[in-house]
Amino acid sequence: MRRTIGMWGATATLMGYVVGASIFILPGELGGVTGPALVVAYLLAAVPALLSCFVSAQIGSVFPVSGATYVAVSRILSPFWGFLVVWVILVSIAVGVALVAYGFADYLAFFLPVNRSLVALASVVAFTLLNVSGARASVRAQSVMVGWFVFALLLFGVGGLVSADWRLMTPLFPNGFGPVAAAAVPAYFSFIGFLVIVELAGEIERPARTIPWALAISFGGVLVLYTMVAVALPALIPWTDLAGSTAPVATAAGTFLPRWLASGISVGALFAAATTLNGILLGQSRDVYALARDQIFPVWLAAVHPRFLTPYRAILTVGTISAIGVALGGTITQYATAAVLGFMIIQILAALAVYVMPTRAPMRWQTADFALRPAFRVTASVGLVLYSLGFVVLAVLQGPRAAAAFCAFVLLGCGYYLMRRRKMKIADC
């Protein structure tokens, strides 16, 4: 595959993936539990996101190939752990895409009477086909939509802070700190995705330079946008009314903006959902492609389209899994918590790979154009592992049934891997 994604394309793809419909939807349900301390939950969730940026930048520089997280973990830790990265991504996609697709449908309902499930499914199909047609086409669409929803969030954030009724912000912790800490887990769903940039490393121009800069710009922009939204929302609508709103940002925008301009916020939410769907299909299909190329998945999934030069079978596979997730049903918080549980496992494995990278891949490490200083590498890796483990514990306590189902899926994957390894005679070392 060709390197066709530049700095702006990489930044737009990353921001579009990270800033999805969840920031337009989740704050309502979470704010109804945390109260005005909603912003504290989002700041807690930002810590592992920042650490994952350092880990992502290092992986993308040392392994500038498509599906880089899988490649790094499988080459440095073991093929089994690399397989587990992609296997966990698949279940996270199934639940994460469903949340985003239903969010797209909910905001579209502001303009048109729609069948929620049908619209959610149609959005997944549409972006699957867009990705099959080429990475350049999907990145161009991503860039346009990112520009719109960033403007919408800035309009809401700045206007909301100016129009805020600060009396609504007291007391800050009406239910104590416990619900705030628990809310940080589903809130992290809004930060998920900084690792996705390395999945496209094989198609990014000058990845050792582009990936760190794209991560730095994206994280800074995302943190500013989320902080403004998390502060403005409970300062515009009483926190006790937030939980019942399916489109809280659009509802709050209607309190200080004229109707036609508030509608632009809803359009921004539609675009945010669309860019996340696009980013998931664009990035995670490369993991499936990489695993098929290593013959862990059936090798026919590694086929590249002769005209569009995209891993079209891997894209169609991820699209199909996403459609199944849409059909499962579930609440917004359940979807978010399950997806976060999966991505925490992925982050732990990626962080461990970076921690031992200089000794396990010395040649690649020495020739990499970007390398973290030893203190930064150790701090980012160990910090991400510890923070992720804490989030895993909170996720299990919040949703034991979802955690049990997740574990069952992981065991199923382990069985598949052992069977496939025995058949292909793959050495797990």
Coordinates of C-alpha atoms in Angstrom, one line a residue:
M1 CA 0.0 0.0 0.0
R2 CA 1.2 3.5 -0.8
R3 CA 2.1 6.3 1.6
T4 CA -0.5 8.8 0.8
I5 CA -1.5 10.3 4.2
G6 CA 0.2 13.5 5.1
M7 CA 0.3 15.5 8.4
W8 CA -3.1 17.1 8.0
G9 CA -4.7 13.9 6.8
A10 CA -3.2 12.0 9.8
T11 CA -4.3 14.6 12.3
A12 CA -7.8 14.8 10.8
T13 CA -8.1 11.1 10.8
L14 CA -7.0 10.8 14.4
M15 CA -9.2 13.7 15.7
G16 CA -12.1 12.3 13.7
Y17 CA -11.6 8.9 15.3
V18 CA -11.2 10.1 18.8
V19 CA -13.8 12.9 18.8
G20 CA -16.9 10.9 18.0
A21 CA -20.6 11.0 18.8
S22 CA -19.8 10.0 22.4
I23 CA -18.9 13.5 23.5
F24 CA -22.3 14.7 22.2
I25 CA -24.1 11.8 24.0
L26 CA -22.3 10.4 27.0
P27 CA -21.9 13.6 29.0
G28 CA -25.7 13.7 29.6
E29 CA -25.9 10.2 31.1
L30 CA -22.7 10.7 33.1
G31 CA -23.5 14.2 34.2
G32 CA -26.7 12.8 35.7
V33 CA -24.5 10.8 38.1
T34 CA -21.5 13.0 38.7
G35 CA -23.2 16.3 38.9
P36 CA -21.2 19.4 38.1
A37 CA -18.0 17.4 38.6
L38 CA -18.4 15.9 35.2
V39 CA -15.3 17.7 34.0
V40 CA -13.3 15.9 36.8
A41 CA -14.3 12.5 35.3
Y42 CA -13.1 13.6 31.9
L43 CA -9.8 14.9 33.2
L44 CA -9.2 11.6 35.0
A45 CA -9.9 9.8 31.7
A46 CA -7.5 12.1 29.9
V47 CA -4.5 10.7 31.9
P48 CA -4.2 7.3 30.2
A49 CA -5.0 8.9 26.9
L50 CA -1.9 11.1 27.2
L51 CA 0.2 8.2 28.2
S52 CA -1.1 6.2 25.2
C53 CA 0.0 9.0 22.9
F54 CA 3.7 8.5 24.0
V55 CA 3.3 4.8 23.5
S56 CA 1.7 5.2 20.1
A57 CA 4.4 7.6 18.9
Q58 CA 7.1 5.2 19.8
I59 CA 5.4 2.2 18.2
G60 CA 4.7 4.1 15.0
S61 CA 8.4 5.2 14.7
V62 CA 9.9 1.8 15.3
F63 CA 7.3 -0.2 13.3
P64 CA 6.1 2.1 10.5
V65 CA 3.9 -0.5 8.9
S66 CA 0.1 -1.1 8.7
G67 CA -1.3 -2.8 11.8
A68 CA 1.7 -1.5 13.8
T69 CA 0.3 -2.3 17.2
Y70 CA -0.2 -5.9 16.3
V71 CA 3.1 -6.1 14.6
A72 CA 5.0 -4.6 17.6
V73 CA 3.3 -6.7 20.2
S74 CA 3.6 -9.9 18.3
R75 CA 7.3 -9.4 17.4
I76 CA 8.4 -8.1 20.8
L77 CA 6.2 -10.0 23.3
S78 CA 4.9 -13.0 21.4
P79 CA 2.7 -13.9 18.4
F80 CA -0.1 -14.9 20.9
W81 CA -0.2 -11.5 22.5
G82 CA -0.2 -9.9 19.1
F83 CA -3.1 -12.0 18.1
L84 CA -4.9 -11.1 21.3
V85 CA -4.6 -7.4 20.5
V86 CA -6.5 -7.8 17.3
W87 CA -9.0 -10.3 18.8
V88 CA -9.9 -7.9 21.6
I89 CA -10.1 -5.1 19.0
L90 CA -12.8 -7.0 17.2
V91 CA -15.1 -7.3 20.2
S92 CA -14.4 -3.6 21.1
I93 CA -15.4 -2.6 17.6
A94 CA -18.7 -4.6 17.8
V95 CA -19.8 -2.6 20.9
G96 CA -18.1 0.7 20.1
V97 CA -19.4 1.1 16.6
A98 CA -22.9 0.3 17.9
L99 CA -22.7 3.3 20.3
V100 CA -21.5 5.6 17.6
A101 CA -23.9 4.4 15.0
Y102 CA -26.9 4.8 17.3
G103 CA -25.6 8.3 18.3
F104 CA -25.6 9.2 14.6
A105 CA -29.2 8.0 14.3
D106 CA -30.3 9.9 17.5
Y107 CA -28.9 13.2 16.2
L108 CA -30.3 12.6 12.7
A109 CA -33.7 12.3 14.4
F110 CA -33.4 16.0 15.2
F111 CA -34.0 16.7 11.5
L112 CA -35.9 13.7 10.1
P113 CA -38.3 11.0 11.5
V114 CA -36.1 8.0 11.1
N115 CA -35.9 4.3 12.1
R116 CA -33.1 4.3 14.6
S117 CA -31.8 0.8 14.0
L118 CA -32.0 1.1 10.2
V119 CA -30.1 4.4 10.1
A120 CA -27.4 3.0 12.4
L121 CA -27.0 0.0 10.2
A122 CA -27.0 2.0 7.0
S123 CA -24.3 4.3 8.3
V124 CA -22.0 1.3 8.9
V125 CA -22.6 0.0 5.4
A126 CA -22.0 3.4 3.8
F127 CA -18.6 3.9 5.5
T128 CA -17.5 0.4 4.9
L129 CA -18.0 1.0 1.1
L130 CA -16.2 4.3 1.3
N131 CA -13.1 2.7 2.9
V132 CA -13.1 0.0 0.3
S133 CA -12.8 2.7 -2.4
G134 CA -9.5 4.0 -1.0
A135 CA -7.7 5.5 2.0
R136 CA -7.3 8.8 0.2
A137 CA -11.0 9.2 -0.4
S138 CA -11.9 8.4 3.2
V139 CA -9.2 10.8 4.6
R140 CA -10.6 13.6 2.4
A141 CA -14.1 13.0 3.7
Q142 CA -12.7 12.8 7.2
S143 CA -11.0 16.2 6.9
V144 CA -14.1 18.0 5.8
M145 CA -16.2 16.5 8.6
V146 CA -13.6 17.1 11.3
G147 CA -13.5 20.8 10.4
W148 CA -17.3 21.1 10.8
F149 CA -17.6 19.3 14.2
V150 CA -14.6 21.0 15.7
F151 CA -16.3 24.3 14.8
A152 CA -19.6 23.0 16.4
L153 CA -17.8 22.0 19.6
L154 CA -15.9 25.3 19.8
L155 CA -19.2 27.2 19.2
F156 CA -20.9 25.2 22.0
G157 CA -17.9 25.4 24.4
V158 CA -17.2 29.1 24.1
G159 CA -20.8 30.1 23.9
G160 CA -21.8 27.8 26.7
L161 CA -19.1 29.2 29.0
V162 CA -20.1 32.8 28.3
S163 CA -23.8 32.0 28.8
A164 CA -23.3 29.7 31.8
D165 CA -25.3 30.0 35.0
W166 CA -22.5 29.3 37.5
R167 CA -24.9 28.8 40.3
L168 CA -25.7 25.4 38.8
M169 CA -22.1 24.3 39.4
T170 CA -22.6 24.0 43.2
P171 CA -22.2 21.7 45.0
L172 CA -19.4 20.3 42.7
F173 CA -19.7 16.8 44.1
P174 CA -23.3 16.3 45.0
N175 CA -23.0 12.5 45.1
G176 CA -19.4 12.3 46.4
F177 CA -16.2 11.4 44.5
G178 CA -17.0 7.7 44.0
P179 CA -19.5 8.2 41.1
V180 CA -17.0 10.6 39.5
A181 CA -14.2 8.0 39.5
A182 CA -16.6 5.3 38.2
A183 CA -17.8 7.7 35.4
A184 CA -14.2 8.1 34.3
V185 CA -14.3 4.6 32.8
P186 CA -17.1 5.2 30.3
A187 CA -15.8 8.7 29.8
Y188 CA -12.6 7.2 28.5
F189 CA -14.6 5.9 25.6
S190 CA -14.5 9.5 24.3
F191 CA -10.7 9.4 24.4
I192 CA -10.3 5.9 22.8
G193 CA -8.4 5.9 19.6
F194 CA -5.0 7.5 19.9
L195 CA -3.4 4.1 19.1
V196 CA -5.3 4.0 15.8
I197 CA -2.7 6.3 14.1
V198 CA -0.1 3.6 14.2
E199 CA -2.4 1.2 12.5
L200 CA -2.0 3.4 9.4
A201 CA 1.8 3.8 9.8
G202 CA 2.4 1.9 6.5
E203 CA 0.3 4.5 4.6
I204 CA 1.6 7.7 6.3
E205 CA 4.3 9.9 4.8
R206 CA 7.4 10.2 7.0
P207 CA 5.8 8.4 9.9
A208 CA 8.6 9.0 12.4
R209 CA 7.9 12.8 12.1
T210 CA 4.2 12.8 11.2
I211 CA 2.9 10.5 13.9
P212 CA 4.3 12.3 17.0
W213 CA 3.2 15.7 15.7
A214 CA -0.3 14.4 14.7
L215 CA -0.6 12.9 18.2
A216 CA 0.5 16.1 20.0
I217 CA -1.9 18.3 18.0
S218 CA -4.8 15.9 18.3
F219 CA -4.5 15.4 22.0
G220 CA -4.2 19.1 22.8
G221 CA -7.2 19.8 20.6
V222 CA -9.3 17.0 22.1
L223 CA -8.5 17.9 25.7
V224 CA -9.5 21.6 25.1
L225 CA -12.8 20.6 23.4
Y226 CA -13.8 18.0 26.0
T227 CA -13.0 20.3 28.9
M228 CA -15.2 23.1 27.6
V229 CA -18.1 20.7 26.9
A230 CA -17.8 19.0 30.3
V231 CA -17.8 22.4 32.1
A232 CA -20.5 24.1 30.0
L233 CA -23.1 21.3 29.9
P234 CA -23.9 21.2 33.7
A235 CA -23.6 25.0 33.8
L236 CA -26.4 25.3 31.2
I237 CA -28.8 22.5 32.3
P238 CA -29.3 21.4 35.9
W239 CA -27.4 18.2 36.4
T240 CA -30.5 16.4 37.6
D241 CA -32.0 16.9 34.1
L242 CA -29.0 15.6 32.1
A243 CA -29.6 11.9 32.4
G244 CA -32.9 12.0 30.6
S245 CA -31.5 13.7 27.5
T246 CA -30.6 11.6 24.5
A247 CA -28.9 14.6 22.8
P248 CA -27.6 16.8 25.7
V249 CA -25.2 19.0 23.8
A250 CA -27.9 20.0 21.2
T251 CA -30.4 20.5 24.0
A252 CA -28.0 22.7 25.9
A253 CA -27.1 24.7 22.8
G254 CA -30.8 25.5 22.3
T255 CA -30.7 27.5 25.6
F256 CA -28.3 30.2 24.3
L257 CA -28.2 29.9 20.5
P258 CA -30.9 30.6 17.9
R259 CA -32.6 27.5 16.5
W260 CA -30.9 27.6 13.1
L261 CA -27.4 27.8 14.8
A262 CA -28.2 25.2 17.4
S263 CA -29.1 22.9 14.4
G264 CA -25.5 23.3 13.3
I265 CA -24.4 21.6 16.6
S266 CA -26.6 18.6 15.7
V267 CA -24.9 18.5 12.3
G268 CA -21.6 18.5 14.0
A269 CA -22.7 15.5 16.1
L270 CA -23.6 13.7 12.9
F271 CA -20.2 14.4 11.4
A272 CA -18.5 13.4 14.7
A273 CA -20.3 10.0 14.6
A274 CA -19.4 9.6 10.9
T275 CA -15.7 10.3 11.4
T276 CA -15.5 7.8 14.2
L277 CA -17.2 5.1 12.1
N278 CA -14.8 6.0 9.3
G279 CA -11.7 6.0 11.5
I280 CA -12.6 2.6 13.1
L281 CA -13.0 1.0 9.7
L282 CA -9.9 2.7 8.3
G283 CA -7.6 1.8 11.2
Q284 CA -8.8 -1.5 12.6
S285 CA -9.2 -3.2 9.2
R286 CA -5.4 -2.8 9.0
D287 CA -5.0 -5.0 12.1
V288 CA -7.1 -7.7 10.5
Y289 CA -5.0 -7.3 7.3
A290 CA -1.7 -7.7 9.3
L291 CA -3.0 -10.8 11.1
A292 CA -4.0 -12.4 7.9
R293 CA -0.7 -11.5 6.3
D294 CA 0.9 -13.5 9.2
Q295 CA -1.5 -16.4 8.5
I296 CA -3.1 -16.2 11.9
F297 CA -6.4 -15.2 10.2
P298 CA -7.1 -16.9 6.9
V299 CA -4.7 -15.5 4.3
W300 CA -7.4 -14.5 1.9
L301 CA -8.2 -11.6 4.3
A302 CA -4.9 -10.0 3.3
A303 CA -6.0 -9.5 -0.3
V304 CA -5.4 -5.9 -1.6
H305 CA -8.0 -4.6 -4.1
P306 CA -6.3 -4.4 -7.6
R307 CA -7.8 -1.0 -8.4
F308 CA -8.3 0.8 -5.1
L309 CA -5.1 -0.7 -3.4
T310 CA -7.0 -1.2 -0.1
P311 CA -7.3 -4.4 2.1
Y312 CA -10.9 -4.7 1.0
R313 CA -11.6 -8.1 2.5
A314 CA -10.3 -7.0 5.9
I315 CA -12.4 -3.8 5.6
L316 CA -15.6 -5.8 4.7
T317 CA -14.9 -8.2 7.7
V318 CA -14.6 -5.3 10.2
G319 CA -17.8 -3.7 8.6
T320 CA -19.7 -7.0 9.1
I321 CA -18.6 -7.3 12.7
S322 CA -19.7 -3.7 13.3
A323 CA -23.1 -4.4 11.8
I324 CA -23.5 -7.3 14.2
G325 CA -22.7 -5.0 17.1
V326 CA -25.4 -2.6 16.0
A327 CA -27.9 -5.5 16.1
L328 CA -27.1 -6.5 19.7
G329 CA -28.8 -3.6 21.5
G330 CA -27.7 -2.1 24.8
T331 CA -27.5 1.2 26.7
I332 CA -24.9 3.9 25.9
T333 CA -23.0 3.4 29.2
Q334 CA -22.9 -0.4 28.7
Y335 CA -21.5 -0.1 25.2
A336 CA -18.9 2.4 26.4
T337 CA -17.8 0.4 29.4
A338 CA -17.4 -2.8 27.4
A339 CA -15.4 -1.0 24.7
V340 CA -13.1 0.6 27.3
L341 CA -12.4 -2.8 28.9
G342 CA -11.2 -4.1 25.6
F343 CA -9.0 -1.1 24.8
M344 CA -7.4 -1.1 28.3
I345 CA -6.2 -4.7 27.6
I346 CA -4.7 -3.5 24.2
Q347 CA -3.0 -0.5 25.9
I348 CA -1.4 -2.7 28.5
L349 CA 0.1 -5.0 25.9
A350 CA 1.3 -2.0 23.8
A351 CA 2.8 -0.4 26.8
L352 CA 4.7 -3.6 27.8
A353 CA 6.0 -3.8 24.2
V354 CA 7.4 -0.3 24.4
Y355 CA 8.9 -0.9 27.8
V356 CA 11.1 -3.8 26.6
M357 CA 11.5 -2.5 23.0
P358 CA 15.2 -1.4 23.3
T359 CA 16.2 -4.9 24.4
R360 CA 13.8 -7.0 22.4
A361 CA 14.2 -5.1 19.1
P362 CA 17.6 -3.4 19.4
M363 CA 18.2 -3.0 15.6
R364 CA 14.9 -1.3 15.0
W365 CA 15.3 0.8 18.2
Q366 CA 18.7 2.1 17.2
T367 CA 17.6 3.0 13.7
A368 CA 14.3 4.6 14.6
D369 CA 14.0 8.3 13.8
F370 CA 12.0 9.0 17.0
A371 CA 12.9 7.6 20.4
L372 CA 11.6 8.5 23.9
R373 CA 14.2 9.3 26.5
P374 CA 14.6 6.3 28.9
A375 CA 12.8 8.2 31.8
F376 CA 9.9 9.2 29.5
R377 CA 9.6 5.6 28.0
V378 CA 9.5 4.0 31.5
T379 CA 7.1 6.5 32.9
A380 CA 4.7 6.3 30.0
S381 CA 4.8 2.5 29.8
V382 CA 4.5 1.7 33.5
G383 CA 2.0 4.5 34.1
L384 CA -0.2 3.3 31.2
V385 CA -0.1 -0.3 32.5
L386 CA -1.1 0.8 36.1
Y387 CA -3.8 3.2 35.0
S388 CA -5.3 0.7 32.6
L389 CA -5.3 -2.0 35.2
G390 CA -7.2 0.4 37.6
F391 CA -9.8 1.1 34.8
V392 CA -10.2 -2.7 34.2
V393 CA -11.0 -3.2 37.8
L394 CA -13.6 -0.4 37.8
A395 CA -15.1 -1.7 34.6
V396 CA -15.5 -5.2 36.0
L397 CA -17.1 -3.9 39.2
Q398 CA -19.5 -1.7 37.2
G399 CA -20.5 -4.4 34.7
P400 CA -19.7 -8.0 35.9
R401 CA -22.0 -9.6 33.3
A402 CA -20.3 -7.7 30.4
A403 CA -16.9 -8.5 31.9
A404 CA -17.9 -12.2 32.0
A405 CA -19.0 -12.1 28.3
F406 CA -15.8 -10.3 27.4
C407 CA -13.7 -13.1 29.1
A408 CA -15.7 -15.8 27.3
F409 CA -14.9 -14.1 24.0
V410 CA -11.2 -13.9 24.9
L411 CA -11.2 -17.6 25.8
L412 CA -12.8 -18.4 22.5
G413 CA -10.1 -16.5 20.7
C414 CA -7.4 -18.3 22.6
G415 CA -8.9 -21.6 21.5
Y416 CA -9.0 -20.4 17.9
Y417 CA -5.3 -19.3 18.1
L418 CA -4.1 -22.6 19.5
M419 CA -6.0 -24.5 16.8
R420 CA -4.6 -22.2 14.0
R421 CA -1.1 -22.4 15.4
R422 CA -1.2 -26.1 15.5
K423 CA -2.4 -26.2 11.9
M424 CA 0.1 -23.7 10.6
K425 CA 2.9 -24.9 12.9
I426 CA 3.5 -21.3 14.2
A427 CA 6.1 -21.0 16.9
D428 CA 4.9 -18.8 19.8
C429 CA 8.2 -17.2 20.7

